Amino acid sequence: MDELSITDLLQRARAEPAELDRLFGQCRNYLAVIARAHIEKRLQAKVDASDLVQQTLLEAYRDFRNFRGGTEAEWLAWLKRILAHNAANFIRHWQTTGKRAAKREVPIGPGDSSMAPRPEPADNGESPSQALLRKERALLVADAVAQLPADYQEVINLRNLQRLPFQDVAERMGRSRPAVQMLWLRALNQLQQILADLTNASQALAVNRHGPR
Amino acid sequence: MDPADEKTVAALDSYLHDVQAGRPSSREHLLADHPELAGALACLDDLDELAAKDEDDIPTIAQTGPAAPVARNLPILDNYEIECELGRGGMGIVYKARQKDLDRTVALKMILSGQLATDEHRARFRDEARFAARLQHPNIVSIYEVGEILGQPYFAMQYIGGPSLARQLRHGPLAPEQAAHLVLAVAQAVAHLHQHGVIHRDLKPSNILLDEESRPFVTDFGLVKMMAGDTQRTSTGVIVGTPSYMSPEQAAKSALVGPLSDVYSLGAILYETLTGRPPFHEATPLDTLVHVLESEPAPPRQLNHAVPADLELICLRCLEKDPARRYPSAAALARDLQRFLQGDAIEARPASIGQRLARWARREPALIAHLVTLGGCTLIAQGAYQLSVDVPLDFHLKIMGTLVAWIACSYGCQVLLNRPELSERMKFIWAWLDVVFFSSLLYFDDAIATPLVIGYPLLIAASGLWFRDALVWFTTIMSMISYAVLVGFEWHSIIDAHKNLMFEVSLAVLGFVVTYQVRRVRALSRYYERRSLP
């Protein structure tokens, strides 16, 4: 069957560069969630991080030959290092050119789509079940976050990922504190639901693969 | 927002607050009050793994912006610039700091001032810490410096960037090979400590740090022993925390604590890396303690089928109650793990039949007690039948049938009791079945006025072994009702009634006595719990 772990995918990608697309596709949500949380926390403003993610994926693609590790953890750590490097540049640029220039370059606002799932080049016709992997928890969580509606994502991003207290979350979102808290509770409930579904799907595949116990 | 939601939000927010501040979480307490929040708490933990932390592994970001605001009231140390707080334990606070002269990142552990009461204690602590600082091993967190500021001792230690093993294991067990590699490295590090006469005494996943390549580093070794001579410690709250990883001799506070106690803890860590849970982890420290002392862990392969048989043997050998049955040293454990990883024959042997029976008896004592008692009764009943001439066969069959059914039901109860989600309910159901079967026997045998009624007090006393006062009351009331019903069947005269009533009163008093003892033990347990370290 086509069910693979990130470790398997890494091995495959070494032998068959076409598999790289698939590998990167699996990590996009993870990078997007992390990049947005870090950058926004640093800059204390809403920022579109999608270019940063794109840049990171491109560089990872280019330098894949230099990656020597074999485990999921090593792989994610490597991606994060590239992200960190790009993020530093992004922030420097943002700070020196000022918010306005940055705004001109990257769209910000309600149309922000940095965390929305986007069509991935990796999905060349493969069925949804094939696209599921036995993923590391962090990847699954990032995928689940990406499936949430925009305002749910926003509140999770501010309270959980940027670790802001509710008072600040309310200010940033322009809503009352109880409203934000209620939104958070709903977001957590839905996230649990999505996560359970993703985990079940992923586990079902793992069972198929190893046979019934 | 309705009040229920408001409470939920408040509970979740305060939990998240603890997690984010790196404080020991209030998870257990919260779950005890709100079991339905388990999923949400797991979700908060998962999200926090993705969070942008101050000490986060995207360091360049922190360097580009203005310096992160440092919390006030941080102690001032000339040579160290404190960057943020990494965590708090019962013994002290750990900060991430920059050592200015050598320009390196260190973890700075400040010992809480109350921990070392007298000058003598402080001097001993310094000596011990200096000694520990001489230990160098690739899998041991190096101690760079030991010092004192305003009478408050501190350590500067190697800074390890990754999470602790405890945090890593929240995502489930490791692959068996990976687990063996990890515990091998830790066992070698512990063997190194032992060689130099240091016993760790508090090995547990949260004391094993992982770096970015997932290499383990043992930390906090010997600290507990350094503290051990401090007689003030019971009143200041330092006592070893969760008994989940503690050897039986340590849990019993016996004098025999030595290198082999660390071997036990290594086994407990191996167990958790393989199965995702410690060998014993019950709802309260008291229950855990009782299990550590008396019962056997479920075999790892029962919890995770992927665990190789040899690795299970290695793990269970470490967890033997009797230190003499464990590996003779951490080095011996390391060698056996090495043999396992190389595919060679390991030293640990499968348990003999006798050992296996003994383990089973410790794992399922309630079932064994039933089998032994009821088996004995069956034998005696059979013997009595053979020896006497006037026992009708159908009467004998009725008695034997009841005994056999009781044995079968006990077996079924144990099977269901092993399921965590049913275990609380099954204790009541089992107690109820015991009373019902016993009363049926008395009824069939017409034995209400014979010494056999001792069975009721026996059941009440035995129910106390679960440490649930509700269960004791339940068994007591069931016994009293059953006895009353049986007496009703055999009503002879009013003359004997007061004796029956006295028996009923005795049962109630016994129930009270047993409950009282259970409560007393629980109170001690809560005292112990409050004193536990994270």
Short mmCIF file of N, CA and C in Angstrom, two decimals, chain B residues 202-261:
data_model
loop_
_atom_site.label_atom_id
_atom_site.label_comp_id
_atom_site.label_asym_id
_atom_site.label_seq_id
_atom_site.Cartn_x
_atom_site.Cartn_y
_atom_site.Cartn_z
N ASP B 202 16.74 9.58 41.59
CA ASP B 202 15.51 10.20 41.09
C ASP B 202 15.49 10.13 39.57
N LEU B 203 15.85 8.97 39.02
CA LEU B 203 15.80 8.82 37.57
C LEU B 203 14.35 8.75 37.13
N LYS B 204 13.99 9.60 36.20
CA LYS B 204 12.65 9.56 35.63
C LYS B 204 12.70 10.33 34.32
N PRO B 205 11.70 10.14 33.46
CA PRO B 205 11.78 10.78 32.14
C PRO B 205 11.99 12.29 32.20
N SER B 206 11.46 12.96 33.23
CA SER B 206 11.63 14.42 33.24
C SER B 206 13.04 14.81 33.63
N ASN B 207 13.84 13.87 34.13
CA ASN B 207 15.24 14.16 34.43
C ASN B 207 16.17 13.72 33.31
N ILE B 208 15.59 13.35 32.18
CA ILE B 208 16.40 12.99 31.03
C ILE B 208 16.10 13.99 29.92
N LEU B 209 17.10 14.78 29.58
CA LEU B 209 16.89 15.81 28.57
C LEU B 209 17.37 15.30 27.22
N LEU B 210 16.71 15.74 26.17
CA LEU B 210 17.11 15.32 24.82
C LEU B 210 17.63 16.52 24.06
N ASP B 211 18.74 16.33 23.34
CA ASP B 211 19.20 17.46 22.52
C ASP B 211 18.57 17.35 21.13
N GLU B 212 19.03 18.20 20.22
CA GLU B 212 18.35 18.23 18.92
C GLU B 212 18.48 16.93 18.15
N GLU B 213 19.54 16.18 18.41
CA GLU B 213 19.68 14.89 17.73
C GLU B 213 19.06 13.76 18.55
N SER B 214 18.23 14.13 19.53
CA SER B 214 17.56 13.15 20.39
C SER B 214 18.54 12.33 21.23
N ARG B 215 19.74 12.87 21.48
CA ARG B 215 20.64 12.17 22.40
C ARG B 215 20.21 12.50 23.83
N PRO B 216 20.17 11.47 24.69
CA PRO B 216 19.73 11.72 26.06
C PRO B 216 20.83 12.24 26.96
N PHE B 217 20.48 13.09 27.90
CA PHE B 217 21.41 13.60 28.91
C PHE B 217 20.76 13.45 30.28
N VAL B 218 21.48 12.78 31.16
CA VAL B 218 20.95 12.60 32.52
C VAL B 218 21.26 13.86 33.32
N THR B 219 20.27 14.32 34.07
CA THR B 219 20.50 15.51 34.88
C THR B 219 19.99 15.29 36.29
N ASP B 220 20.28 16.24 37.18
CA ASP B 220 19.81 16.22 38.56
C ASP B 220 20.28 15.03 39.37
N PHE B 221 21.44 14.43 38.98
CA PHE B 221 21.87 13.26 39.71
C PHE B 221 22.43 13.63 41.07
N GLY B 222 22.20 12.72 41.99
CA GLY B 222 22.80 12.90 43.31
C GLY B 222 22.21 14.04 44.11
N LEU B 223 21.41 14.86 43.49
CA LEU B 223 20.90 16.02 44.22
C LEU B 223 20.03 15.58 45.38
N VAL B 224 19.24 14.55 45.11
CA VAL B 224 18.32 14.11 46.15
C VAL B 224 19.11 13.64 47.36
N LYS B 225 20.21 12.92 47.08
CA LYS B 225 21.00 12.43 48.20
C LYS B 225 21.63 13.60 48.96
N MET B 226 22.06 14.60 48.19
CA MET B 226 22.65 15.76 48.85
C MET B 226 21.66 16.39 49.81
N MET B 227 20.41 16.32 49.42
CA MET B 227 19.38 16.91 50.27
C MET B 227 19.00 15.98 51.41
N ALA B 228 19.33 14.70 51.25
CA ALA B 228 18.71 13.70 52.13
C ALA B 228 19.02 13.93 53.60
N GLY B 229 20.18 14.49 53.89
CA GLY B 229 20.52 14.65 55.29
C GLY B 229 19.80 15.81 55.96
N ASP B 230 19.13 16.59 55.17
CA ASP B 230 18.47 17.77 55.70
C ASP B 230 17.19 17.38 56.42
N THR B 231 17.19 17.49 57.71
CA THR B 231 16.02 17.04 58.46
C THR B 231 14.84 17.97 58.27
N GLN B 232 15.11 19.17 57.73
CA GLN B 232 14.04 20.13 57.54
C GLN B 232 13.17 19.79 56.33
N ARG B 233 13.64 18.87 55.55
CA ARG B 233 13.02 18.76 54.23
C ARG B 233 11.54 18.38 54.29
N THR B 234 11.14 17.58 55.30
CA THR B 234 9.73 17.19 55.32
C THR B 234 8.84 18.40 55.57
N SER B 235 9.38 19.40 56.27
CA SER B 235 8.52 20.55 56.53
C SER B 235 8.64 21.60 55.44
N THR B 236 9.64 21.49 54.59
CA THR B 236 9.73 22.48 53.52
C THR B 236 9.25 21.92 52.19
N GLY B 237 8.87 20.67 52.18
CA GLY B 237 8.18 20.17 51.01
C GLY B 237 9.03 19.43 50.00
N VAL B 238 10.29 19.14 50.31
CA VAL B 238 11.03 18.34 49.34
C VAL B 238 10.98 16.89 49.75
N ILE B 239 10.35 16.12 48.97
CA ILE B 239 10.39 14.69 49.15
C ILE B 239 10.21 14.16 47.76
N VAL B 240 10.73 12.98 47.52
CA VAL B 240 10.71 12.53 46.14
C VAL B 240 9.29 12.39 45.63
N GLY B 241 9.11 12.78 44.39
CA GLY B 241 7.75 12.96 43.86
C GLY B 241 7.01 11.72 43.48
N THR B 242 6.59 11.64 42.24
CA THR B 242 5.76 10.53 41.83
C THR B 242 6.47 9.21 42.08
N PRO B 243 5.79 8.27 42.72
CA PRO B 243 6.45 6.99 42.97
C PRO B 243 6.48 6.10 41.73
N SER B 244 6.00 6.60 40.59
CA SER B 244 5.90 5.75 39.41
C SER B 244 7.22 5.13 39.00
N TYR B 245 8.33 5.84 39.22
CA TYR B 245 9.63 5.35 38.73
C TYR B 245 10.52 4.90 39.88
N MET B 246 9.93 4.84 41.08
CA MET B 246 10.71 4.58 42.26
C MET B 246 10.75 3.08 42.53
N SER B 247 11.91 2.58 42.95
CA SER B 247 12.02 1.16 43.26
C SER B 247 11.25 0.87 44.55
N PRO B 248 10.83 -0.40 44.72
CA PRO B 248 10.07 -0.73 45.93
C PRO B 248 10.84 -0.40 47.20
N GLU B 249 12.17 -0.66 47.20
CA GLU B 249 12.92 -0.40 48.43
C GLU B 249 12.98 1.10 48.71
N GLN B 250 12.94 1.89 47.66
CA GLN B 250 12.94 3.34 47.84
C GLN B 250 11.58 3.82 48.33
N ALA B 251 10.54 3.26 47.71
CA ALA B 251 9.19 3.65 48.10
C ALA B 251 8.94 3.29 49.55
N ALA B 252 9.52 2.20 50.00
CA ALA B 252 9.31 1.78 51.38
C ALA B 252 10.26 2.50 52.32
N LYS B 253 11.09 3.42 51.75
CA LYS B 253 12.04 4.18 52.53
C LYS B 253 12.97 3.25 53.29
N SER B 254 13.36 2.16 52.61
CA SER B 254 14.22 1.22 53.28
C SER B 254 15.67 1.69 53.16
N ALA B 255 16.50 1.11 53.99
CA ALA B 255 17.90 1.52 54.01
C ALA B 255 18.68 0.94 52.84
N LEU B 256 18.02 0.06 52.07
CA LEU B 256 18.75 -0.68 51.05
C LEU B 256 18.91 0.08 49.74
N VAL B 257 18.52 1.36 49.71
CA VAL B 257 18.60 2.10 48.45
C VAL B 257 20.05 2.16 48.00
N GLY B 258 20.28 1.72 46.77
CA GLY B 258 21.64 1.69 46.25
C GLY B 258 21.62 1.73 44.75
N PRO B 259 22.73 1.37 44.12
CA PRO B 259 22.79 1.39 42.65
C PRO B 259 21.66 0.60 42.01
N LEU B 260 21.23 -0.48 42.68
CA LEU B 260 20.21 -1.31 42.06
C LEU B 260 18.85 -0.62 42.03
N SER B 261 18.67 0.38 42.89
CA SER B 261 17.43 1.17 42.81
C SER B 261 17.42 1.96 41.52
#
